[in-house]
PDB file of C-alpha atoms in Angstrom:
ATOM      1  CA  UNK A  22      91.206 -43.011  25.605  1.00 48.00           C
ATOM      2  CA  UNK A  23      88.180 -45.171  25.639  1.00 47.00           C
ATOM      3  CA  UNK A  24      87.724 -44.082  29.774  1.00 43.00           C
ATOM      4  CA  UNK A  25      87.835 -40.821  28.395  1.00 47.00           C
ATOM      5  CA  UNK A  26      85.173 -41.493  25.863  1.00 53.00           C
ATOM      6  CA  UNK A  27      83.167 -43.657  28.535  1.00 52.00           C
ATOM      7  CA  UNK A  28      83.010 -41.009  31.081  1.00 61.00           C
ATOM      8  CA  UNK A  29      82.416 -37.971  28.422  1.00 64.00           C
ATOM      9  CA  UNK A  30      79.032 -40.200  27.684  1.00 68.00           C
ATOM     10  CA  UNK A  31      78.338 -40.847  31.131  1.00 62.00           C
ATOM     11  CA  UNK A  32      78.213 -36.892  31.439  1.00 64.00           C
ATOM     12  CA  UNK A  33      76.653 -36.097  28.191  1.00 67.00           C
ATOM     13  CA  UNK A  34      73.587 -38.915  29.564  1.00 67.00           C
ATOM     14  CA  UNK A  35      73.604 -37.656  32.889  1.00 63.00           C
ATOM     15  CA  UNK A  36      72.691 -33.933  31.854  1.00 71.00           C
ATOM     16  CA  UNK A  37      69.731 -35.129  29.469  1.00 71.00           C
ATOM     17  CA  UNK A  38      68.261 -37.266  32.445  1.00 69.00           C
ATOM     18  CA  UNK A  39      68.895 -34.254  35.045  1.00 68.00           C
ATOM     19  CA  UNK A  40      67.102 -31.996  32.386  1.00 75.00           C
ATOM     20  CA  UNK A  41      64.334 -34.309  31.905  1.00 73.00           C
ATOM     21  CA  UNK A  42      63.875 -34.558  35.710  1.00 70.00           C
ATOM     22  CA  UNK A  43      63.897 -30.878  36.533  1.00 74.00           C
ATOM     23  CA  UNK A  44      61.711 -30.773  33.208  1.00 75.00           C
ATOM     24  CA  UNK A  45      58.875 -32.875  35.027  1.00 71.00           C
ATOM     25  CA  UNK A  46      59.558 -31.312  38.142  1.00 73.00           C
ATOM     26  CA  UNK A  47      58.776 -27.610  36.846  1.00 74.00           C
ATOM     27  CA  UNK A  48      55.556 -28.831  34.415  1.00 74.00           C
ATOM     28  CA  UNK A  49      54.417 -30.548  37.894  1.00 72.00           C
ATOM     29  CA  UNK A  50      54.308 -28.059  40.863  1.00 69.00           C
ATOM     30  CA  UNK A  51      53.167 -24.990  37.848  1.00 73.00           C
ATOM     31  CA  UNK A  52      49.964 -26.983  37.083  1.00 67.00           C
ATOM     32  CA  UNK A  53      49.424 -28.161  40.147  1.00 66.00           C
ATOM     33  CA  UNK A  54      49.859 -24.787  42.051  1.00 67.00           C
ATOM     34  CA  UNK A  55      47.809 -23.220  38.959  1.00 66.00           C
ATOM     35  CA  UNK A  56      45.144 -25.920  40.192  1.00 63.00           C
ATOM     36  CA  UNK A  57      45.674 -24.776  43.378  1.00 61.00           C
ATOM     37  CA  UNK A  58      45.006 -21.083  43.036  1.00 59.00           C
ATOM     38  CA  UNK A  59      41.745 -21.432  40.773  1.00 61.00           C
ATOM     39  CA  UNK A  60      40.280 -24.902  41.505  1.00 57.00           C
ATOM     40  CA  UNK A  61      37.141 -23.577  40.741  1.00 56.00           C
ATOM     41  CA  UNK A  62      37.703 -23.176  36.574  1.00 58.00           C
ATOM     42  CA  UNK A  63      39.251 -27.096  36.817  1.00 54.00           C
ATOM     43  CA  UNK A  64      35.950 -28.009  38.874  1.00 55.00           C
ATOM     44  CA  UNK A  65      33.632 -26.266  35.944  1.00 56.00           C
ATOM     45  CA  UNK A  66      35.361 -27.619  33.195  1.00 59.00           C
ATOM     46  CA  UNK A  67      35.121 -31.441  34.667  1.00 53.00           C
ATOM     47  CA  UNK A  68      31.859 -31.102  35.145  1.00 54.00           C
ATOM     48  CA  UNK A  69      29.221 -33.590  33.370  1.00 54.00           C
ATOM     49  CA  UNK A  70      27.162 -31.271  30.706  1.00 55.00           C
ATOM     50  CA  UNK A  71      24.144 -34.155  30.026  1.00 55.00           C
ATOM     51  CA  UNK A  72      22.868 -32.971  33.596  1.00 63.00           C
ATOM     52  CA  UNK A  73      19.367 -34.759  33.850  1.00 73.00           C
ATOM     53  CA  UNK A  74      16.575 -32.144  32.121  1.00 81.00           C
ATOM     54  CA  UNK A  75      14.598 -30.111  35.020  1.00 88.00           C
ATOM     55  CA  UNK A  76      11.037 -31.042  34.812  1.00 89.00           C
ATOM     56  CA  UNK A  77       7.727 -28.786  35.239  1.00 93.00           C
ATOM     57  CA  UNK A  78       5.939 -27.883  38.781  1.00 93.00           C
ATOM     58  CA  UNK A  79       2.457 -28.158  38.616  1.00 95.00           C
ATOM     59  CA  UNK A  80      -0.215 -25.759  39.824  1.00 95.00           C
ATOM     60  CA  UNK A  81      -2.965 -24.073  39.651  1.00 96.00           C
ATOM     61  CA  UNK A  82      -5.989 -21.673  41.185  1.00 96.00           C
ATOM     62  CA  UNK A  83      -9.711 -22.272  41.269  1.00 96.00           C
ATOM     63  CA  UNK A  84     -12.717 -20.651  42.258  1.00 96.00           C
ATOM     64  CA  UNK A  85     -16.062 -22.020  43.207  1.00 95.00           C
ATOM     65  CA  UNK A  86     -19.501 -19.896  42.919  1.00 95.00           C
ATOM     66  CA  UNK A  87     -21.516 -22.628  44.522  1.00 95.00           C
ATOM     67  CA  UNK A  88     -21.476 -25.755  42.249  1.00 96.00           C
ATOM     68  CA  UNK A  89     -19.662 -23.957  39.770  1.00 96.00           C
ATOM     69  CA  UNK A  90     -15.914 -24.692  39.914  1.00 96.00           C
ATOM     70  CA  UNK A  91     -13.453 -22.595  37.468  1.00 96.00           C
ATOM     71  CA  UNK A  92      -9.778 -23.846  37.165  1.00 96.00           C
ATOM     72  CA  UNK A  93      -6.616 -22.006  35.943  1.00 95.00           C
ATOM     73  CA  UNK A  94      -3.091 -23.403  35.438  1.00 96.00           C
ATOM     74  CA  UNK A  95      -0.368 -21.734  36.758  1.00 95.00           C
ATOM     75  CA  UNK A  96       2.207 -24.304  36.255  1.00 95.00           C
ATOM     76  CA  UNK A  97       6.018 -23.652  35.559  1.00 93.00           C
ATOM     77  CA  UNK A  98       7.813 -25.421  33.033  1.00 93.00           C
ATOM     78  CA  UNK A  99      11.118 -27.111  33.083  1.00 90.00           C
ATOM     79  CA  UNK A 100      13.545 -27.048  30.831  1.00 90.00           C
ATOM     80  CA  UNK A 101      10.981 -27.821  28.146  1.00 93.00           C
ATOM     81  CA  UNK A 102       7.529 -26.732  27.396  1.00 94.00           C
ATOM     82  CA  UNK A 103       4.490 -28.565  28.931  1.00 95.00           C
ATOM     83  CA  UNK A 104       2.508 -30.236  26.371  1.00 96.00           C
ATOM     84  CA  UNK A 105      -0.246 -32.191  28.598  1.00 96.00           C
ATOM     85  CA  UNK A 106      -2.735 -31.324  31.187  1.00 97.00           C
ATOM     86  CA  UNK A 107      -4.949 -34.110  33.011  1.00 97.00           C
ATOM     87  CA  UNK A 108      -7.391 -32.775  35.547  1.00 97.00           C
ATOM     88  CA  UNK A 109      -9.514 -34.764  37.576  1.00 96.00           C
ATOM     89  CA  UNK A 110     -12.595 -33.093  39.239  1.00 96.00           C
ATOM     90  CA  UNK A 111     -12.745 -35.836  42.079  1.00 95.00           C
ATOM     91  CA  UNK A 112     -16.518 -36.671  40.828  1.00 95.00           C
ATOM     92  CA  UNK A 113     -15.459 -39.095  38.468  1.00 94.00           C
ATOM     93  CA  UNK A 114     -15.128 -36.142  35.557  1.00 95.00           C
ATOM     94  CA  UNK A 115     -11.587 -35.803  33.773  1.00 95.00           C
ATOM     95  CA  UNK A 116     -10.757 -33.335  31.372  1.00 95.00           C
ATOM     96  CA  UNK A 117      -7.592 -32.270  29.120  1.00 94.00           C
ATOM     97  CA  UNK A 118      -6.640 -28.717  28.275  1.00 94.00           C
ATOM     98  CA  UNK A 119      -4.802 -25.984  30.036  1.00 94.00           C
ATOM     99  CA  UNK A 120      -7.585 -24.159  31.251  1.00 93.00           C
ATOM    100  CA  UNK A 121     -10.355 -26.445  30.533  1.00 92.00           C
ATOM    101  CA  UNK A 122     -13.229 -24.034  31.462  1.00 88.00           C
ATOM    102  CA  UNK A 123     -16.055 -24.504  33.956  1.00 94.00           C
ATOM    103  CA  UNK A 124     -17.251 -27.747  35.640  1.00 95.00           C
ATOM    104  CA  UNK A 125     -20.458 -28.447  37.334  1.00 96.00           C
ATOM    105  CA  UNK A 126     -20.425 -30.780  40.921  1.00 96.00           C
ATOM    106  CA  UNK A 127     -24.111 -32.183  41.289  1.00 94.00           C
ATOM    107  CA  UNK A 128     -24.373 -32.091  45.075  1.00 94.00           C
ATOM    108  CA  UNK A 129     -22.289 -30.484  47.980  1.00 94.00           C
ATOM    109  CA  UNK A 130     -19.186 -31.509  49.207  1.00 94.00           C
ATOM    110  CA  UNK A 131     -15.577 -31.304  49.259  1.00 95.00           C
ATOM    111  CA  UNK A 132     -13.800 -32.817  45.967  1.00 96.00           C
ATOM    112  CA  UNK A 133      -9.888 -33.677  45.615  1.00 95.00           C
ATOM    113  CA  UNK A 134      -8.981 -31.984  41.841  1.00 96.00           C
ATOM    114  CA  UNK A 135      -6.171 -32.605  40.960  1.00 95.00           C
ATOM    115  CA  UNK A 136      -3.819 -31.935  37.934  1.00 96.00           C
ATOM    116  CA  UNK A 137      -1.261 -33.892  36.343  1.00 95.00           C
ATOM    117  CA  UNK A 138       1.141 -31.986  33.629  1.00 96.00           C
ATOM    118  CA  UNK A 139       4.026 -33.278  30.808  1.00 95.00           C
ATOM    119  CA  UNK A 140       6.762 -31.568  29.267  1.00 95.00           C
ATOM    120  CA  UNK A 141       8.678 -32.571  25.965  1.00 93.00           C
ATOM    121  CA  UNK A 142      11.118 -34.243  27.407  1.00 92.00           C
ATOM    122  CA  UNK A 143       8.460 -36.461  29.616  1.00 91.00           C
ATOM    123  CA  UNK A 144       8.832 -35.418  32.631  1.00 92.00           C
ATOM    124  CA  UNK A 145       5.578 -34.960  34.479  1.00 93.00           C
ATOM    125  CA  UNK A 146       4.561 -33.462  38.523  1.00 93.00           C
ATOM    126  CA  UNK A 147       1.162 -33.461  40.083  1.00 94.00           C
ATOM    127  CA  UNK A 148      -0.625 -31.321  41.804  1.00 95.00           C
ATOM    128  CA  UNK A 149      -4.176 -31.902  44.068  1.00 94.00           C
ATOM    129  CA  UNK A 150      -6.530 -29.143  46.018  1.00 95.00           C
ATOM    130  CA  UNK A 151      -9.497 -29.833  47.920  1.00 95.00           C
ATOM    131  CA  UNK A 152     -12.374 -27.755  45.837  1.00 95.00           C
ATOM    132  CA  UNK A 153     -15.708 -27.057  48.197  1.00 94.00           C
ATOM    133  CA  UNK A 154     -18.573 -27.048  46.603  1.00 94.00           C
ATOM    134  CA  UNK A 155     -21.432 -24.688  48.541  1.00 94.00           C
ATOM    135  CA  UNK A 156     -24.872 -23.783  47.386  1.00 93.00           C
ATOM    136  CA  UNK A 157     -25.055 -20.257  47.226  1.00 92.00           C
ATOM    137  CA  UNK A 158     -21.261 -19.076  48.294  1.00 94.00           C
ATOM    138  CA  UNK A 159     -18.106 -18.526  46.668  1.00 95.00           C
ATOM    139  CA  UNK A 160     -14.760 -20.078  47.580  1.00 95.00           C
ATOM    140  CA  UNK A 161     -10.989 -19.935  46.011  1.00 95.00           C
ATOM    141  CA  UNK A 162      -8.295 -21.622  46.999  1.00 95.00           C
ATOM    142  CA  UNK A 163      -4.902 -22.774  45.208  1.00 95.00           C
ATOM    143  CA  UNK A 164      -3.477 -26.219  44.892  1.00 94.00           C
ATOM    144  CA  UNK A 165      -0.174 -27.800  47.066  1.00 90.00           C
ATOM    145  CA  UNK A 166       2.265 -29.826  45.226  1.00 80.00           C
ATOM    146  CA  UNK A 167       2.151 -33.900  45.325  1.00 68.00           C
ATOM    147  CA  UNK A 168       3.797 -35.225  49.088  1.00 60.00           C
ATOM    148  CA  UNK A 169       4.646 -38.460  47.260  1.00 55.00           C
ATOM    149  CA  UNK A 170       6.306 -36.732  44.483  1.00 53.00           C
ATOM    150  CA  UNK A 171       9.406 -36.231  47.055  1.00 46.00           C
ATOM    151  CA  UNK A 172       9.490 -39.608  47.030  1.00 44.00           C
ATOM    152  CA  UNK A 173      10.425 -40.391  43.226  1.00 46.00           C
ATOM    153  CA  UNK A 174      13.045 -38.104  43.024  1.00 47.00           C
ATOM    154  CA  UNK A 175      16.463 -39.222  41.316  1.00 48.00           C
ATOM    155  CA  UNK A 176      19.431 -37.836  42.048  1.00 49.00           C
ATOM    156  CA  UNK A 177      22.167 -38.401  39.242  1.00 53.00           C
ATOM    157  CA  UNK A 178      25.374 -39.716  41.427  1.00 54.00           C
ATOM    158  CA  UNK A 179      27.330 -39.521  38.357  1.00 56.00           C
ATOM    159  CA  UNK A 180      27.125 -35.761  38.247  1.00 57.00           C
ATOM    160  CA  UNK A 181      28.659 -35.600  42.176  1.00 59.00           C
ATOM    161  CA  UNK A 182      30.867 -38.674  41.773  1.00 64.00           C
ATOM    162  CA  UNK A 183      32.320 -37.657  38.466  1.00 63.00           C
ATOM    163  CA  UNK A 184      34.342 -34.449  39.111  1.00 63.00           C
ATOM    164  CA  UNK A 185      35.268 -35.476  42.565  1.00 67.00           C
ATOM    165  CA  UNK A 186      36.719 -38.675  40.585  1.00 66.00           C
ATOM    166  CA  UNK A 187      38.806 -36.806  38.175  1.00 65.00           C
ATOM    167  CA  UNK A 188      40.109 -34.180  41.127  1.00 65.00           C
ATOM    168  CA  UNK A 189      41.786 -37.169  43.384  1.00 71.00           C
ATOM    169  CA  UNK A 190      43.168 -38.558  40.040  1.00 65.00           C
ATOM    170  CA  UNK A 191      44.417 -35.564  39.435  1.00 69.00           C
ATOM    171  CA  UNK A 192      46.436 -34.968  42.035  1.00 68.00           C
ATOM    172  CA  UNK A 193      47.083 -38.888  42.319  1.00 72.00           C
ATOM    173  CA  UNK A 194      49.197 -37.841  38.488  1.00 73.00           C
ATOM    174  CA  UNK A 195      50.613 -34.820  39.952  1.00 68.00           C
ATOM    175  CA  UNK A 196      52.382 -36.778  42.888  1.00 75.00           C
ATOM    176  CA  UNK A 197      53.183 -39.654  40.757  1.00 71.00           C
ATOM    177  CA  UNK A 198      54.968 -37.180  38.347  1.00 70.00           C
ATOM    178  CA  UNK A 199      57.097 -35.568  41.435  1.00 72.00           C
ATOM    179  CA  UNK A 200      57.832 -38.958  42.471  1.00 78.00           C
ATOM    180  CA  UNK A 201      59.180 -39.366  38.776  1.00 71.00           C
ATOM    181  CA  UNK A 202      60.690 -35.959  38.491  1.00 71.00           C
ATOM    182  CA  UNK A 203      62.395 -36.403  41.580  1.00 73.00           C
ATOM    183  CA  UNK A 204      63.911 -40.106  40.804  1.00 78.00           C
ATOM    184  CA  UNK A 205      65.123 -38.719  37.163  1.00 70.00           C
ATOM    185  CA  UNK A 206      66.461 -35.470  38.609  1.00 74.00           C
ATOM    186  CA  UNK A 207      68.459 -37.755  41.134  1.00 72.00           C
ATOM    187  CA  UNK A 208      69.575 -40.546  38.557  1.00 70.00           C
ATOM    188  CA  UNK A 209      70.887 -37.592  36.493  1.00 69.00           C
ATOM    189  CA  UNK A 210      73.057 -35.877  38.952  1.00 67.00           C
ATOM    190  CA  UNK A 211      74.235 -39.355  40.032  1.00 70.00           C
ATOM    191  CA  UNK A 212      75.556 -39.741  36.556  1.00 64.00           C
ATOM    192  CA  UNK A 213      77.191 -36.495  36.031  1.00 66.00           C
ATOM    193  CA  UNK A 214      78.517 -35.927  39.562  1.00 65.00           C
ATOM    194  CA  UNK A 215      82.525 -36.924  40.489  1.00 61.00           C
ATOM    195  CA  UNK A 216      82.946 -40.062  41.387  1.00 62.00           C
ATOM    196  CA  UNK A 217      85.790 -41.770  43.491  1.00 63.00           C
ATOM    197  CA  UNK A 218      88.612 -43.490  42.170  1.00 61.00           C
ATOM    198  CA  UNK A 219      89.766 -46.970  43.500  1.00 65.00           C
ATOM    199  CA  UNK A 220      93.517 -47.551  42.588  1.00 60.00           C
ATOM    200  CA  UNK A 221      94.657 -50.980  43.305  1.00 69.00           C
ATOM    201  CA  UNK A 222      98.115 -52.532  44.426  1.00 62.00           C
ATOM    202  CA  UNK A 223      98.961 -55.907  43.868  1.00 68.00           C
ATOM    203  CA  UNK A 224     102.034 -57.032  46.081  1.00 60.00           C
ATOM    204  CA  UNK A 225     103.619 -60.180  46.188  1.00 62.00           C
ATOM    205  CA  UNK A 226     104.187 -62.045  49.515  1.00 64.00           C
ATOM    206  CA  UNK A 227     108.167 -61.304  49.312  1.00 66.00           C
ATOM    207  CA  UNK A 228     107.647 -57.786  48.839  1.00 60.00           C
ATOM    208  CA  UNK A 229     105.359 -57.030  51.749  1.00 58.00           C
ATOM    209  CA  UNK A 230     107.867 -59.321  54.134  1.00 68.00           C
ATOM    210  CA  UNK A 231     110.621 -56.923  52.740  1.00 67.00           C
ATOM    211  CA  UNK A 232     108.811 -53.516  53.151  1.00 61.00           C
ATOM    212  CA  UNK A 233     107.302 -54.848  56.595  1.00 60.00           C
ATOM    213  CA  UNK A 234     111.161 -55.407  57.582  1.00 65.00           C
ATOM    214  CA  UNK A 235     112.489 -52.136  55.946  1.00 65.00           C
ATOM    215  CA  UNK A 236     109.626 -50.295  58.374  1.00 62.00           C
ATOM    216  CA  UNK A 237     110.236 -52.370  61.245  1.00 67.00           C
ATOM    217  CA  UNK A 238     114.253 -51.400  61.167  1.00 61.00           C
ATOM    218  CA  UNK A 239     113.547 -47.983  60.445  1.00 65.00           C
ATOM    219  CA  UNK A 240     111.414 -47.996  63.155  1.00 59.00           C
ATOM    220  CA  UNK A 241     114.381 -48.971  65.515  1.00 59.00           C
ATOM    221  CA  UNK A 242     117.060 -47.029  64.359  1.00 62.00           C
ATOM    222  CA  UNK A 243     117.727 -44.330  66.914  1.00 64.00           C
ATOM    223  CA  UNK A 244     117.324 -40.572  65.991  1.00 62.00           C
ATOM    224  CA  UNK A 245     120.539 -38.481  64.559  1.00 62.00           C
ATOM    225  CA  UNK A 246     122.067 -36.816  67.764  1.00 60.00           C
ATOM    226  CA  UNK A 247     121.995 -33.331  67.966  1.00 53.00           C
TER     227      UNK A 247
END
């Protein structure tokens, strides 16, 4: 009775551990093949949202009616409003303002201007343009950005390394779970499955000399005659 009771438990345990194994197993390869079929949503949701602000580009236009130099700004903001301009006239004059309005050279000669804007978030970019200065003519022109700004660019890793991160841990938990899955599903079955019976016979000495001699003489008896 109690073998009985033993094995109905054994069965009873084995089909809640098979059902927890194929349980993983299913919740596993659905995610990961719905993963699979539209990575791209997974990638969009993982990805960082404080992405580092974009910052203004500097510009701007002038025109020169001999020593007469007139300067626009047509700088484009970032992702916030510019609130400073700095020009330098290259003569030693510096002014504020977006359009600060005419500015006299007092001799000939080709000046570096340049222009320097902020946003509200502090980001700034430069801007330079060689202005000529000719008695009686009229030149325009329009300015090239900094070369050395290049150079101070920073590129946020953690926006690259972040998402790529969570994808290979991702699928590092989706084969850890099949590994799981697949050990539960086979403890389960192992549990619930027949298993074989052992029966064992205890003989005595005497009794296997007497059955070895009973087999021996039946052995040597001769068959019935026809």
């Amino acid at each position: 009775m109690a073998l009985l009771k033993r094995d109905h438990m054994d069965l009873l345990l084995g089909i809640g551990v098979l059902a927890l194994g194929l349980g993983l197993l299913v919740f596993t390869f659905s995610h990961a093949l719905a993963l699979a079929g539209s990575p791209g949503d997974f990638l969009r949701t993982q990805m960082p949202q404080n992405q580092t602000p974009k910052g203004p580009a500097a510009s701007f236009r002038w025109d020169s009616n001999g020593f007469n130099v007139t300067v626009a700004d047509t700088s484009q903001q970032g992702d916030a409003a510019i609130t400073s301009w700095q020009w330098d006239f290259g003569d030693g004059a510096r002014q504020s303002g977006q359009n600060p309005g005419m500015h006299t050279y007092t001799s000939p000669g080709a000046y570096q201007t340049s222009l320097i804007v902020r946003d509200g978030n502090g980001k700034e970019s430069r801007a330079f343009a060689q202005v000529d200065a000719v008695p009686m003519q009229t030149r325009s022109g329009e300015s090239a950005l900094d070369p050395a700004a290049g150079l101070s660019l920073n590129f946020d890793l953690t926006g690259i390394l972040q998402p790529l991160a969570i994808v290979l841990l991702t699928g590092a938990m989706y084969l850890v779970l099949a590994i799981v899955g697949g050990t539960v599903t086979k403890a389960g079955w192992n549990l619930i499955k027949p298993k074989p019976e052992t029966v064992r016979v205890r003989m005595k000495p005497r009794q296997l000399t007497q059955a070895f001699e009973e087999d021996t003489a039946r052995a040597a008896m001769p068959p019935p005659s026809g």
